[in-house]
Short mmCIF file of C-alpha atoms and ligand atoms in Angstrom, two decimals:
data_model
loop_
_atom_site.label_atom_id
_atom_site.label_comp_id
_atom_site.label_asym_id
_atom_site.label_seq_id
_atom_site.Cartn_x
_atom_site.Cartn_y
_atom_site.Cartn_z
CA UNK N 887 104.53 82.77 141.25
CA UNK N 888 101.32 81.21 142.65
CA UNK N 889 98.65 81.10 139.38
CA UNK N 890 95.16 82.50 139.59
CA UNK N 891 93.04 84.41 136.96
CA UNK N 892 91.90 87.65 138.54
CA UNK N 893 92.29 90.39 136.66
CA UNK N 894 95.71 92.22 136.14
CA UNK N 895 96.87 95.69 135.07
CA UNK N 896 100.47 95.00 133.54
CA UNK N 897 101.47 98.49 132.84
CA UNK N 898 104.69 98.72 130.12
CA UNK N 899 107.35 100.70 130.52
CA UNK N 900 107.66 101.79 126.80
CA UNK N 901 105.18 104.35 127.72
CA UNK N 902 107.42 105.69 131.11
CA UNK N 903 109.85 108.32 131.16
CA UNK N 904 113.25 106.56 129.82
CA UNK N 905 115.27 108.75 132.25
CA UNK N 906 113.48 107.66 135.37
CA UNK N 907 112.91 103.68 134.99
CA UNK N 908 113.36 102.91 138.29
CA UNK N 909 111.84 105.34 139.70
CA UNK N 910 108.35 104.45 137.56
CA UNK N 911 108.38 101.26 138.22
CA UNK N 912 108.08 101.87 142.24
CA UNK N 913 105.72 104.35 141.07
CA UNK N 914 103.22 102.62 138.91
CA UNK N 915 103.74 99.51 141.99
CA UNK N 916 102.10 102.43 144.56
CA UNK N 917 99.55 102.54 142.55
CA UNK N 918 98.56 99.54 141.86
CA UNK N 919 100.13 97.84 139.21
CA UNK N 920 100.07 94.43 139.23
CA UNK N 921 103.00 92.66 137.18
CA UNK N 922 105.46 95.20 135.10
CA UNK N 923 105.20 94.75 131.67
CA UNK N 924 108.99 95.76 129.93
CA UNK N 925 109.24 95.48 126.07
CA UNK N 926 112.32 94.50 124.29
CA UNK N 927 112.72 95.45 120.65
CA UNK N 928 115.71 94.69 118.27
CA UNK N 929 115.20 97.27 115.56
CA UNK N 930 115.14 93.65 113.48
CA UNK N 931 111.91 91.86 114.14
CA UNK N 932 110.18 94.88 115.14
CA UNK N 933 110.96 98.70 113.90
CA UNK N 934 112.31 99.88 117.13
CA UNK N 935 114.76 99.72 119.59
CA UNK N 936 114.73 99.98 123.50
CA UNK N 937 116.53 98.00 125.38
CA UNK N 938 118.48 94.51 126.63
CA UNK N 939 119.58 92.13 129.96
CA UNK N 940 121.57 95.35 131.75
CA UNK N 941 118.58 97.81 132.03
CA UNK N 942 116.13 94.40 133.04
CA UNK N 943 119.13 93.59 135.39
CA UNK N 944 119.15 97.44 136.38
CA UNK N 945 115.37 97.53 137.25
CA UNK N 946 115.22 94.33 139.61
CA UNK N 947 115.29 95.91 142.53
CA UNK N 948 113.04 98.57 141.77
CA UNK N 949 110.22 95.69 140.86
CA UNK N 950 108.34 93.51 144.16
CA UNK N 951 105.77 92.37 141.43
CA UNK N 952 106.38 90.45 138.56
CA UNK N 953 108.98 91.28 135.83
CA UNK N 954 107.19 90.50 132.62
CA UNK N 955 109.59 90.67 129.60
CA UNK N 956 108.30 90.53 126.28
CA UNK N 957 110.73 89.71 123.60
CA UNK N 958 110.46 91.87 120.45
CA UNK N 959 113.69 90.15 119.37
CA UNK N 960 114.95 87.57 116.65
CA UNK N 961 116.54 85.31 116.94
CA UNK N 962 115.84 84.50 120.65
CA UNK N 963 117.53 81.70 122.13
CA UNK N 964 121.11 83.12 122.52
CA UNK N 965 119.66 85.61 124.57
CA UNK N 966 117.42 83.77 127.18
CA UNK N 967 119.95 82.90 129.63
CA UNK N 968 120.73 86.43 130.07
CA UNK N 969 117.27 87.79 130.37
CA UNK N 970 116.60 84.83 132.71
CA UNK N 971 119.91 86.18 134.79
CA UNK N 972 118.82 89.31 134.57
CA UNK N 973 115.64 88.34 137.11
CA UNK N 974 112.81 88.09 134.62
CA UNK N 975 109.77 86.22 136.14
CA UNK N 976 107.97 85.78 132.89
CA UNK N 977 110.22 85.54 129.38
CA UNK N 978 107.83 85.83 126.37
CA UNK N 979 108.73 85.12 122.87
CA UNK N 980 107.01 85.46 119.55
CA UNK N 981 106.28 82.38 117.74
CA UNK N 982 106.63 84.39 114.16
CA UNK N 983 110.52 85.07 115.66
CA UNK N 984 111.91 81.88 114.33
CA UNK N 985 111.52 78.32 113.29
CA UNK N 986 112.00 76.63 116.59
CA UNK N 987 109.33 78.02 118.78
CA UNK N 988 108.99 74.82 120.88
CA UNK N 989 112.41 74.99 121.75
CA UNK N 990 112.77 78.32 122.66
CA UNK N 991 110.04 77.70 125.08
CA UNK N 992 111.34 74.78 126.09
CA UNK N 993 114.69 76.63 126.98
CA UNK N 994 112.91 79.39 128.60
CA UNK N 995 111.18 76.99 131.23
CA UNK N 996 114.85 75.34 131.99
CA UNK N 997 116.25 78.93 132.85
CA UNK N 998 113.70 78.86 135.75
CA UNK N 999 111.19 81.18 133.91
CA UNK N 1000 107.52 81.55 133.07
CA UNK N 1001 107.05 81.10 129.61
CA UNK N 1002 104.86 83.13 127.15
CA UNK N 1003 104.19 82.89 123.45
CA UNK N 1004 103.10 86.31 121.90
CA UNK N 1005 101.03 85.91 118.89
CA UNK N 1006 100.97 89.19 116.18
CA UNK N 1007 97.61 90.36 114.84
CA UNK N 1008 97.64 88.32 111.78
CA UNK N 1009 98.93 85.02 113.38
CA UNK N 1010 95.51 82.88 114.07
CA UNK N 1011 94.94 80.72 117.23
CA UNK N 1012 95.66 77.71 116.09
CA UNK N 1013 99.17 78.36 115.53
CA UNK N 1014 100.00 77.66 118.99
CA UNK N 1015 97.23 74.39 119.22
CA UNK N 1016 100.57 71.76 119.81
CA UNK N 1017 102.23 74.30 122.61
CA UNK N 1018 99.44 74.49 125.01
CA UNK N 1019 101.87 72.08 127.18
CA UNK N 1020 104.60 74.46 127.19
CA UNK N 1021 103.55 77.81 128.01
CA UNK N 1022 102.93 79.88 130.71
CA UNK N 1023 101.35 82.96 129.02
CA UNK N 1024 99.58 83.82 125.56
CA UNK N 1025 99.92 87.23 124.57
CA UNK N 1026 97.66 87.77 122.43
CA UNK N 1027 98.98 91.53 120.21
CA UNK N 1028 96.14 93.93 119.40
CA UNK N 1029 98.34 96.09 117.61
CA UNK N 1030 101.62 95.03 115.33
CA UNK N 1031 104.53 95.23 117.69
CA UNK N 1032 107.33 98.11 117.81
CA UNK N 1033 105.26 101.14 119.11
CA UNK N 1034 103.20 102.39 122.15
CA UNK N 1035 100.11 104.24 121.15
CA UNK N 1036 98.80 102.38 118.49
CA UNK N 1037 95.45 102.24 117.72
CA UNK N 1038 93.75 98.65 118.64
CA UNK N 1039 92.96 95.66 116.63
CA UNK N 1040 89.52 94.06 117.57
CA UNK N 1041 90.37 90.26 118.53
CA UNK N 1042 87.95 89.20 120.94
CA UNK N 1043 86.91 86.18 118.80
CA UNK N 1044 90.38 85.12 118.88
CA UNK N 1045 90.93 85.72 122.92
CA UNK N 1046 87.27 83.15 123.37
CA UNK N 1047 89.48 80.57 120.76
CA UNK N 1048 93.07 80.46 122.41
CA UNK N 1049 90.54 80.56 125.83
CA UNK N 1050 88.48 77.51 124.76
CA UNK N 1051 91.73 75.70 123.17
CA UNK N 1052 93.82 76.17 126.97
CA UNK N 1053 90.44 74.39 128.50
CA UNK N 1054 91.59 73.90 132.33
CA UNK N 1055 95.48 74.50 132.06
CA UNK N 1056 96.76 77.39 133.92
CA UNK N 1057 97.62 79.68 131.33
CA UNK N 1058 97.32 83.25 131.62
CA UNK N 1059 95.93 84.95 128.47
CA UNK N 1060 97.42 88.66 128.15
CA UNK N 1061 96.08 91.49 126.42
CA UNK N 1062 99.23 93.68 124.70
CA UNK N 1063 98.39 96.97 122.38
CA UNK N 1064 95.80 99.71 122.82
CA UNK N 1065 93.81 98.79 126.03
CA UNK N 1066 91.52 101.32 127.09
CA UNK N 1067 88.66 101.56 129.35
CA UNK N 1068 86.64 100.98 126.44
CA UNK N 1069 88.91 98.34 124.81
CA UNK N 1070 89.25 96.17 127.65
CA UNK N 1071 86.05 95.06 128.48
CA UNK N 1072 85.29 93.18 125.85
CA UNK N 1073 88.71 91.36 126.23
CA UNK N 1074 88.25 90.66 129.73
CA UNK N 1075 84.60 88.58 128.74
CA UNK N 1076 86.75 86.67 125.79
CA UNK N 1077 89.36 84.90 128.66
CA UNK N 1078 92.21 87.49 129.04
CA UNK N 1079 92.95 87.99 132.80
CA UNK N 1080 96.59 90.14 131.78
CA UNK N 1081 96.39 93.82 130.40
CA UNK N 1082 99.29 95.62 129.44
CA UNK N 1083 98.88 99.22 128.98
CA UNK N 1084 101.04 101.56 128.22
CA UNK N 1085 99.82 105.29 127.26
CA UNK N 1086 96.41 104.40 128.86
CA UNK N 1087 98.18 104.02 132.38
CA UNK N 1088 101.21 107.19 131.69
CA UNK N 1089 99.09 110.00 130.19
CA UNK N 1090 98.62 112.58 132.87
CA UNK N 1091 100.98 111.24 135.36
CA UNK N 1092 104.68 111.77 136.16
CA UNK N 1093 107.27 110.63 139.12
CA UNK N 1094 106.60 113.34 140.68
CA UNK N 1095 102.77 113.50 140.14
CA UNK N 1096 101.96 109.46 139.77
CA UNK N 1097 98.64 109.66 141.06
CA UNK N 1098 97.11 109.73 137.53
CA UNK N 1099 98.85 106.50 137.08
CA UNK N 1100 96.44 105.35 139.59
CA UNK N 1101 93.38 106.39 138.51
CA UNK N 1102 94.38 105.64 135.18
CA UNK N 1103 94.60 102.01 136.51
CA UNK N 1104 91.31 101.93 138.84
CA UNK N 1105 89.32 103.22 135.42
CA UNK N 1106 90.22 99.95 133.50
CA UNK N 1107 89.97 97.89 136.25
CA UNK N 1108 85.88 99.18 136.80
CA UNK N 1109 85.69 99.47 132.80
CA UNK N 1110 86.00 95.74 133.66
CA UNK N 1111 83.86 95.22 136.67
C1 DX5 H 160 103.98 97.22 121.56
C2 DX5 H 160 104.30 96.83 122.98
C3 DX5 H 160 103.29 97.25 123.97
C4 DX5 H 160 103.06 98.73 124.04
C5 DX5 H 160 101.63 98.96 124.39
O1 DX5 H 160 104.89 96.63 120.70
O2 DX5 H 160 104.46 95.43 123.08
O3 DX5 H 160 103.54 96.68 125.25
O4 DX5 H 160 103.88 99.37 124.96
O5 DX5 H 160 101.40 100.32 124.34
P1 DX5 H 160 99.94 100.96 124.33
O6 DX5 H 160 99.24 100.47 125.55
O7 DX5 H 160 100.23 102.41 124.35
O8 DX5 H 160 99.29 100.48 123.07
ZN1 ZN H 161 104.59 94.39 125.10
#
């Protein structure tokens, strides 16, 4: 996975028709999608449950881009080697899911993965000041984790501090939780160079009719322009 910073549309799967994974995942890829965003919740650390390694396993094939797998989940380390079997490109783990943060990204780097530390709303930069060696990825949540559709959490200042902090590592800064046209602009100018959207890419569009998906896509990216 060669690094660069141009912008990215990561739409997430949470917002897709469950019936029909694969089948949205080649179609947000036709239109444009960049990486594929695919949330994993517990029903522990977050209030909600989707899904584990079999359905990221499942969806492999159906994926040419990157398979971006954020972990909802505590604890995480018995379950990296089978997310990392699985095919993930990019693991991501919340530093609020346990005590051992450094490890777990440690461990997700030896299973031959990206790794990315998701930060919650109320988690401040600094928290992450003695990882900047270890990671791949910031996510940086504008809403609190478990739901699609949330409205977003203003956190540009925060985005410009974690950008600042990373000075000239290659880190990828991601945006997860109610981007918009109008929310992502302002993100985009902090540092982030990863959206994830969800409802803003799916409304309108189906399998059958994914050209919405599309334009739902080309409207952040010139929100952005
Ligand atoms: C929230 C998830 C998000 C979610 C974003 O816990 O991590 O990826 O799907 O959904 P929207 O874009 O609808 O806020
Ligand atoms: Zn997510």
């Amino acid at each position: 996975m060669p690094f660069d910073r141009a912008l990215k549309i990561a739409p997430s799967i949470l917002a897709a028709d469950f019936a029909n994974f694969g089948a949205e995942c080649r179609a947000i890829e036709d239109q444009g999608a960049d990486w594929v965003h695919i949330d994993v919740m517990d029903g522990h650390f977050v209030p909600n449950l989707t899904f584990g390694p079999p359905m990221v396993k499942a969806l492999r094939p159906h994926v040419k881009t990157v398979m971006d797998v954020h972990l909802m989940i505590a604890p995480v380390d018995p379950y990296i080697e089978a997310f990392a079997e699985a095919g993930s490109d990019i693991i991501t783990a919340h530093i609020e899911a346990g005590p051992h943060i450094h490890r777990t990204l440690q461990a997700i780097r030896a299973a031959g993965c990206k790794a990315g530390v998701a930060l919650n709303p109320g988690t401040p930069a600094e928290a992450i000041a003695h990882l900047l060696d270890l990671i791949d990825l910031i996510c940086v949540m504008t809403v609190n984790p478990g739901f699609g559709g949330q409205s977003f959490v203003p956190l540009e200042g925060k985005v410009a501090t974690l950008r600042k902090m990373l000075g000239d590592r290659e880190v990828h800064i991601e945006i997860d939780g109610g981007v918009t046209p109008k929310t992502a602009p302002g993100l985009v100018t902090a540092g982030a160079d990863v959206l994830v959207a969800g409802s803003a890419v799916f409304k309108g569009g189906s399998v059958e009719d994914p050209a919405p998906y599309g334009a739902n896509m080309r409207a952040i990216r010139e929100a952005c322009d």
